[in-house]
CSV table of C-alpha atoms and ligand atoms in Angstrom, one decimal:
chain,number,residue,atom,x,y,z
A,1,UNK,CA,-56.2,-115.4,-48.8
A,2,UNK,CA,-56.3,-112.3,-47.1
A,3,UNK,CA,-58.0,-109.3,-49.2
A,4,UNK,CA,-58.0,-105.7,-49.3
A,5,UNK,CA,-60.3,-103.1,-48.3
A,6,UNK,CA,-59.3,-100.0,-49.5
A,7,UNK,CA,-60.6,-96.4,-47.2
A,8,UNK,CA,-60.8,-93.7,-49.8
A,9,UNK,CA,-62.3,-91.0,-47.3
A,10,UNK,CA,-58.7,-88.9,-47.6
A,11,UNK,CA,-59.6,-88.2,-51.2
A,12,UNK,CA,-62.7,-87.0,-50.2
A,13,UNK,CA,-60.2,-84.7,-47.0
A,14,UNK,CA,-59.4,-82.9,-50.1
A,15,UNK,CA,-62.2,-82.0,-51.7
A,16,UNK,CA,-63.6,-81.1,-48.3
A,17,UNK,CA,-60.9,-78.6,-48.3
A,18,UNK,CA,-62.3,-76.2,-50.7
A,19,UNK,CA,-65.4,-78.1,-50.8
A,20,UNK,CA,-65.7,-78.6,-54.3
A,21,UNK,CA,-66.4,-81.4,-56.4
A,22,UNK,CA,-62.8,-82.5,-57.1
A,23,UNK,CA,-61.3,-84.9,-56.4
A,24,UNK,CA,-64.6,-86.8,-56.2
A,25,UNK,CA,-64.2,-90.2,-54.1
A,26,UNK,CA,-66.5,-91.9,-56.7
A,27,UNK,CA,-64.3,-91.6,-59.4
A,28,UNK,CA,-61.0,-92.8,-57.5
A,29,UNK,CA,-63.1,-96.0,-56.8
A,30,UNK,CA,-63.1,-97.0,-59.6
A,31,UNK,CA,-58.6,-96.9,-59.7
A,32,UNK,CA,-59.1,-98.6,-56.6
A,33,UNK,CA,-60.5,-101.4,-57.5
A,34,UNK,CA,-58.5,-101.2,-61.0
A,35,UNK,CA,-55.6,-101.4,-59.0
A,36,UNK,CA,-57.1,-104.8,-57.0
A,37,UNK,CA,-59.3,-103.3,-54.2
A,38,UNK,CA,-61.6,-106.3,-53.1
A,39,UNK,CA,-63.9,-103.7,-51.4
A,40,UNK,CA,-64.2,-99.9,-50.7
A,41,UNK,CA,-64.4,-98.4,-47.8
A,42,UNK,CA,-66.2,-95.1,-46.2
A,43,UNK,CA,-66.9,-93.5,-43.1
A,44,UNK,CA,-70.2,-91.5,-43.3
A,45,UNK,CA,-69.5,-88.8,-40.2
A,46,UNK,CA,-71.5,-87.3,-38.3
A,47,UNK,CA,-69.7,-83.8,-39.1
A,48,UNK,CA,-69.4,-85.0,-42.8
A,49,UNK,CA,-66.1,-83.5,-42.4
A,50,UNK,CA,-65.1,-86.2,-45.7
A,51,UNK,CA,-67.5,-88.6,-47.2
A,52,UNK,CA,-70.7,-86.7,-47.8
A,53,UNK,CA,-74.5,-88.8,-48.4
A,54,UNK,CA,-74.2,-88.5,-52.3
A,55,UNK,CA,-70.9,-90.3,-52.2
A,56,UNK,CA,-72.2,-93.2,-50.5
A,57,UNK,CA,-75.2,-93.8,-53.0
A,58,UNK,CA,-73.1,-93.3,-55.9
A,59,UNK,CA,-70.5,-95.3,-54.6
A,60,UNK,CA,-73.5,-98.3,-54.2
A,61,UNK,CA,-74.2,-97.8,-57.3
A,62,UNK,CA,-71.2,-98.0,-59.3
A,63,UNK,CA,-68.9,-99.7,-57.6
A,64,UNK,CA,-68.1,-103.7,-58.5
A,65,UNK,CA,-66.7,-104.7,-55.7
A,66,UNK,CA,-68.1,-104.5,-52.3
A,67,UNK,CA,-69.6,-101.4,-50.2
A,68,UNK,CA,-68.0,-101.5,-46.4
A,69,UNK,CA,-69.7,-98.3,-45.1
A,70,UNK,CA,-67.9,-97.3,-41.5
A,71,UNK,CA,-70.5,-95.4,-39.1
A,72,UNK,CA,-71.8,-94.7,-35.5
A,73,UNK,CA,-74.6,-96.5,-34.1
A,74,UNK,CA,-76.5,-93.5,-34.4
A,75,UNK,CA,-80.5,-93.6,-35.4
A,76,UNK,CA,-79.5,-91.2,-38.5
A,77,UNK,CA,-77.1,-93.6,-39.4
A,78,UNK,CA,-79.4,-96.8,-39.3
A,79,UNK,CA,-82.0,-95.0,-41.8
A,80,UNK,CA,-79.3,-93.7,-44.0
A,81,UNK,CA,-77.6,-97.6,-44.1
A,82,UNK,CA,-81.4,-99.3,-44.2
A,83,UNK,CA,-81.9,-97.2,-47.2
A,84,UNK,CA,-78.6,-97.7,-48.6
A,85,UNK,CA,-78.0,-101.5,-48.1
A,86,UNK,CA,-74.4,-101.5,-48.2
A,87,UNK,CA,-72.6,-104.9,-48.8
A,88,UNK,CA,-71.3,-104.4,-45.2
A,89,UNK,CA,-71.6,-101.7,-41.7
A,90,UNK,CA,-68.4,-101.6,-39.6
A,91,UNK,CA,-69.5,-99.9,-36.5
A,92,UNK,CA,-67.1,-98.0,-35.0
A,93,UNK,CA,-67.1,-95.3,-32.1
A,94,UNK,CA,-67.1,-91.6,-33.4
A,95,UNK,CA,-65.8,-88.2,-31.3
A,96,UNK,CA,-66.4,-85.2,-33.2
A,97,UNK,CA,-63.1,-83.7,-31.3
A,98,UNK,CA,-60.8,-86.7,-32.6
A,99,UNK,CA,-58.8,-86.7,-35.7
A,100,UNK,CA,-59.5,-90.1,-36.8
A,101,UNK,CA,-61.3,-93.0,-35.1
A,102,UNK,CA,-59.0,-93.4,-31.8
A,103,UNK,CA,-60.3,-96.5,-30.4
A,104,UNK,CA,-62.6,-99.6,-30.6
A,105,UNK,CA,-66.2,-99.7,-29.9
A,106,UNK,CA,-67.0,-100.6,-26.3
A,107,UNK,CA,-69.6,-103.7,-27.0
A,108,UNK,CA,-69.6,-104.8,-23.2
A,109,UNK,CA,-70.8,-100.9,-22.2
A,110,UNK,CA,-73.1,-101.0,-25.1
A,111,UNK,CA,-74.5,-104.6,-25.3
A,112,UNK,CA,-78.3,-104.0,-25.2
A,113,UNK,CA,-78.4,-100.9,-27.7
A,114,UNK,CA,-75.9,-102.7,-30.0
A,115,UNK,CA,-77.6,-106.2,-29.9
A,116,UNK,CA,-81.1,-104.4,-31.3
A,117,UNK,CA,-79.0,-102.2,-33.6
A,118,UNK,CA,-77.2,-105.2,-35.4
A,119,UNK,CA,-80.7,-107.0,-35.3
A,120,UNK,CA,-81.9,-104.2,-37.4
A,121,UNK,CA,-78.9,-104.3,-39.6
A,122,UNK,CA,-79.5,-107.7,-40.3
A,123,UNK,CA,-82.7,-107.7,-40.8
A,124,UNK,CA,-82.0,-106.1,-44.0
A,125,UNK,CA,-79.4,-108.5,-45.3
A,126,UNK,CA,-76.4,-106.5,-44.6
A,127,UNK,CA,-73.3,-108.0,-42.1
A,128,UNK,CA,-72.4,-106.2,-39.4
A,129,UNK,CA,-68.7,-105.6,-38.3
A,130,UNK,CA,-67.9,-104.3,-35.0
A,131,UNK,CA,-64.2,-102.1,-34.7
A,132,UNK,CA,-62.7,-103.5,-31.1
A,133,UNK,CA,-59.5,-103.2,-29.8
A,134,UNK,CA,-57.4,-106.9,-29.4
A,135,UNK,CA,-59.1,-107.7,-26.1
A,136,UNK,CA,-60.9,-111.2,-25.3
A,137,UNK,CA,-64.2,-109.4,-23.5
A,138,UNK,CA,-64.5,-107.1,-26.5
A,139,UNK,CA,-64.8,-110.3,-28.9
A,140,UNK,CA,-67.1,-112.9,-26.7
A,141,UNK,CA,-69.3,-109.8,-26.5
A,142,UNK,CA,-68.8,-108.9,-30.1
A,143,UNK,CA,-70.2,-112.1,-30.3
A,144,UNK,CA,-72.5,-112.3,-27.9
A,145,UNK,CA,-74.3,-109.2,-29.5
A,146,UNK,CA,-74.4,-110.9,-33.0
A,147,UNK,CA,-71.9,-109.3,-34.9
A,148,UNK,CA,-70.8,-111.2,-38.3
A,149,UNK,CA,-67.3,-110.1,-38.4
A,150,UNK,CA,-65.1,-108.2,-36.0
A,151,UNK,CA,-62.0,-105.6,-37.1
A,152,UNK,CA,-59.6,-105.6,-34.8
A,153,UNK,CA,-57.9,-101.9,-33.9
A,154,UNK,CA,-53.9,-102.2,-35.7
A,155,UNK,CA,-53.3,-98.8,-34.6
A,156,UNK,CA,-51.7,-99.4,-31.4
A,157,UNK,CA,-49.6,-102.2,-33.5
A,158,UNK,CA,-48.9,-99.3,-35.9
A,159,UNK,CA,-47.7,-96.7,-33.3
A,160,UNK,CA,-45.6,-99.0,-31.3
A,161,UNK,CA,-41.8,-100.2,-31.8
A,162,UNK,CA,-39.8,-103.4,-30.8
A,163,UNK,CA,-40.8,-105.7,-28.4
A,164,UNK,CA,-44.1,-103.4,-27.1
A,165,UNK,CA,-45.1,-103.8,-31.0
A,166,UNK,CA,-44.3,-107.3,-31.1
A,167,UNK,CA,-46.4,-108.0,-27.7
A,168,UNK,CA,-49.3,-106.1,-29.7
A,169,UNK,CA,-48.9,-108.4,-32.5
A,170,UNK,CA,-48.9,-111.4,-30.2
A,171,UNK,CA,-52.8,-110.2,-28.6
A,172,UNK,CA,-53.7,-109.5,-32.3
A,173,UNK,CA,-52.8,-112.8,-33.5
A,174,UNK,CA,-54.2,-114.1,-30.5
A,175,UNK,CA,-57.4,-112.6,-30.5
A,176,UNK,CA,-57.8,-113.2,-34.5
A,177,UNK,CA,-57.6,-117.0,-33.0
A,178,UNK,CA,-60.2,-116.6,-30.4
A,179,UNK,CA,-62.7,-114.5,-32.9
A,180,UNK,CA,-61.9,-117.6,-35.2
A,181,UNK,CA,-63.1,-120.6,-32.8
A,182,UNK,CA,-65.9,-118.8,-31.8
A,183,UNK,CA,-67.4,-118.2,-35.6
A,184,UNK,CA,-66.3,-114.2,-36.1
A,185,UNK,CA,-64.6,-113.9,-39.3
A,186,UNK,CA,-61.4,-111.3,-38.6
A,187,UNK,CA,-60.7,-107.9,-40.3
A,188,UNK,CA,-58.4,-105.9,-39.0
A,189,UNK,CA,-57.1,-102.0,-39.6
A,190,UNK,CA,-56.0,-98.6,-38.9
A,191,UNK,CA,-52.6,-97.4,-39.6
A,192,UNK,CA,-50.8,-100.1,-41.8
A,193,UNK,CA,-48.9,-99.0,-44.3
A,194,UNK,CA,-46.4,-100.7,-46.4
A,195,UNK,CA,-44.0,-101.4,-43.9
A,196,UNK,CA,-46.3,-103.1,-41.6
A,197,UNK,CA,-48.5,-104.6,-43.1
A,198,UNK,CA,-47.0,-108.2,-43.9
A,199,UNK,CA,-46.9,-109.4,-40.3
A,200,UNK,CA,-51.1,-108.7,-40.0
A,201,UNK,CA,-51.5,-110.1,-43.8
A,202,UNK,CA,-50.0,-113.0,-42.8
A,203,UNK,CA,-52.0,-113.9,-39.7
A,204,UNK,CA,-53.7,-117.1,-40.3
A,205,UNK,CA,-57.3,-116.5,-41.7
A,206,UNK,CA,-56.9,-112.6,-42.1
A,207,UNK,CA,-59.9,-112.3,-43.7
A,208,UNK,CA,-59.0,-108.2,-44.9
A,209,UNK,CA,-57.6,-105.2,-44.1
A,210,UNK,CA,-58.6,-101.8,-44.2
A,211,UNK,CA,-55.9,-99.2,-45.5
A,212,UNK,CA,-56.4,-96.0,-45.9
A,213,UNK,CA,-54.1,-92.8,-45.0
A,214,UNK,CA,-51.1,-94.9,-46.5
A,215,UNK,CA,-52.4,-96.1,-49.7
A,216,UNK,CA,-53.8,-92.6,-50.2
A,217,UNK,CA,-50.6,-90.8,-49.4
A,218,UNK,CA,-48.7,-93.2,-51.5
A,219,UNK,CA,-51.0,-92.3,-54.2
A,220,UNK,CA,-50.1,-88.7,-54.4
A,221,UNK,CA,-46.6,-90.0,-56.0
A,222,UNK,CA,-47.2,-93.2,-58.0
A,223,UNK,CA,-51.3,-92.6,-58.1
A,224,UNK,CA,-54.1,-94.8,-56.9
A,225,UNK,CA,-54.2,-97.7,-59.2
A,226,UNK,CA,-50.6,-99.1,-58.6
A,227,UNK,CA,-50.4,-97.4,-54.4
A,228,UNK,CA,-53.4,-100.4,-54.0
A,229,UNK,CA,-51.3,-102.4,-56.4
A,230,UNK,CA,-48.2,-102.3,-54.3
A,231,UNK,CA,-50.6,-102.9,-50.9
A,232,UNK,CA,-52.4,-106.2,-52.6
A,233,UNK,CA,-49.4,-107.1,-53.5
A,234,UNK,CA,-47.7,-107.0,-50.4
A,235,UNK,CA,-51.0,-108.8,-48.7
A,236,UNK,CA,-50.7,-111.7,-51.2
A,237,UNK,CA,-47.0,-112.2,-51.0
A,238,UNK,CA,-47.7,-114.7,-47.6
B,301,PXP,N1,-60.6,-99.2,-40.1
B,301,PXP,C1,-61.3,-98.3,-39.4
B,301,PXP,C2,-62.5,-98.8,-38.5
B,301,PXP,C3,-61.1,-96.9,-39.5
B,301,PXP,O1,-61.8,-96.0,-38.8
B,301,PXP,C4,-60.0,-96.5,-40.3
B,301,PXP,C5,-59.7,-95.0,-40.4
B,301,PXP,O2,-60.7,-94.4,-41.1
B,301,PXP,C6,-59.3,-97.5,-41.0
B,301,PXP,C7,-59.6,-98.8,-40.9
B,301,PXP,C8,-58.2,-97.1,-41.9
B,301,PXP,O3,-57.1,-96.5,-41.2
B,301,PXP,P1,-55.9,-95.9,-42.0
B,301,PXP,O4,-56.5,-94.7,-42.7
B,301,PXP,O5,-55.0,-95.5,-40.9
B,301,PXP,O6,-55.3,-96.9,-42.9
C-alpha cells in the first residue's frame, strides 16, 4: 500500500518569518504522524531559509516514524547527515534563486560525484533517494549510481491540464514500471494535493508520496492532524 510522507518545512516558512520559535516544526510532527504520517519529511537548505540544524536533530530524536531528510549533495550536507543518520537522504538539486526545488537531479551529468556520495551515505546505513524527473536515462543511471529508491518529480503532472497531464501521468506510471523491474523502489512528489493525488496513489507499487504545501495549507483551516488525515485517506482509498 502506498504511504505518506508528509514535508512539514512550510511550518517552519512561518516561523522563518519573524524568526522566532513558533510554530516549531518539531512539535507539528508529532500531529503529523497523529494524523497517519508514515514518515516526515525536511529539506535542510543551504540558505536555511525553513528547516534550521536543531530541527533536524530534534526531529531524529522524537519522531516515531521515519526521518526522510531532503538535501544537496553538498560536503556540509554529507557531515551534517553522517552525524545525523536519518532513516532516509533524498537528494535533490538546490538553486538558492528558486522558490522551491524546480527540477530533478541530473544523475547522468553527475554520475562519478554522486556514485562516491551515495557510497558514503551508505556506508552509514542510511538509503539513498535520488529526486529525477519521469525520464528512462535519469532512472538506469539512478541505478547505475546505486541509489535505493528514486522520487519521481509530480510537479509537471501537477501544473499540467487534460490530455498534456494525462501524457505526464502516462511517463510517470511508466517510469514507476521501469524503476520497478530494475530493483528501485518508487516515491514520487511535489505538488499533489487533494485533487490529484489519487491517480499517483494508485500507481501500481507506489511506494510514498511526499506532500507538503497542500497538506500544510489545508492545515491552516481544519489543522494538521485531520489535513494528513484527509491525504492518507485519500492514498489508501485505491
Ligand atoms: N519532494 C521533493 C523532493 C520536494 O523538494 C518537495 C518540496 O519541498 C516535495 C516533495 C513536496 O512538494 P509539495 O510541497 O509541493 O507537496
Amino acid at each position: 500500500m502506498t504511504t505518506l510522507g508528509v514535508n512539514i518545512d512550510h511550518i517552519a516558512n512561518v516561523r522563518q518569518a519573524r524568526k522566532t520559535v513558533e510554530p516549531d516544526p518539531v512539535q507539528f510532527a508529532f500531529l503529523a504522524e497523529l494524523g497517519g504520517a508514515d514518515s516526515i519529511t525536511v529539506h535542510l537548505r543551504e540558505d536555511r531559509r525553513h528547516i534550521q540544524d536543531r530541527d533536524v536533530f530534534l526531529l531524529k530524536d522524537t519522531i516515531k516514524t521515519q526521518l526522510n531528510l531532503e538535501m544537496a549533495a553538498t560536503d556540509e550536507m554529507l557531515g551534517i547527515s553522517k552525524k545525523l543518520l536519518p532513516d532516509y537522504v533524498t537528494l535533490v538539486p538546490e538553486k538558492r534563486e528558486e522558490v522551491t526545488t524546480e527540477g530533478g537531479l541530473d544523475v547522468k551529468k553527475n554520475e562519478k560525484n554522486l556514485k562516491n556520495f551515495v557510497k558514503i551515505l551508505k556506508n552509514s546505513n542510511i538509503k539513498v533517494s535520488a529526486f529525477i524527473d519521469p525520464e528512462s536515462n535519469q532512472i538506469n543511471y539512478s541505478k547505475e549510481v546505486g541509489f535505493d529508491f528514486i522520487e519521481l518529480h509530480t510537479g509537471r503532472y501537477a501544473d499540467l491540464k487534460g490530455d498534456a497531464q494525462y501524457e505526464e501521468l502516462q511517463k510517470i506510471i511508466e517510469s514507476t514500471y521501469l524503476a520497478n523491474d530494475i530493483g528501485l523502489v518508487v516515491n514520487a512528489g511535489h505538488g499533489l494535493n487533494y485533487q490529484n493525488v489519487k491517480k499517483i496513489a494508485s500507481i501500481n507499487n507506489m511506494n510514498e508520496l511526499n506532500i507538503g504545501h497542500s497538506i500544510v495549507a489545508r492545515a491552516l483551516a481544519v489543522g494538521l492532524e485531520k489535513s494528513v488525515r484527509q491525504m492518507k485517506s485519500l492514498i489508501t482509498s485505491n
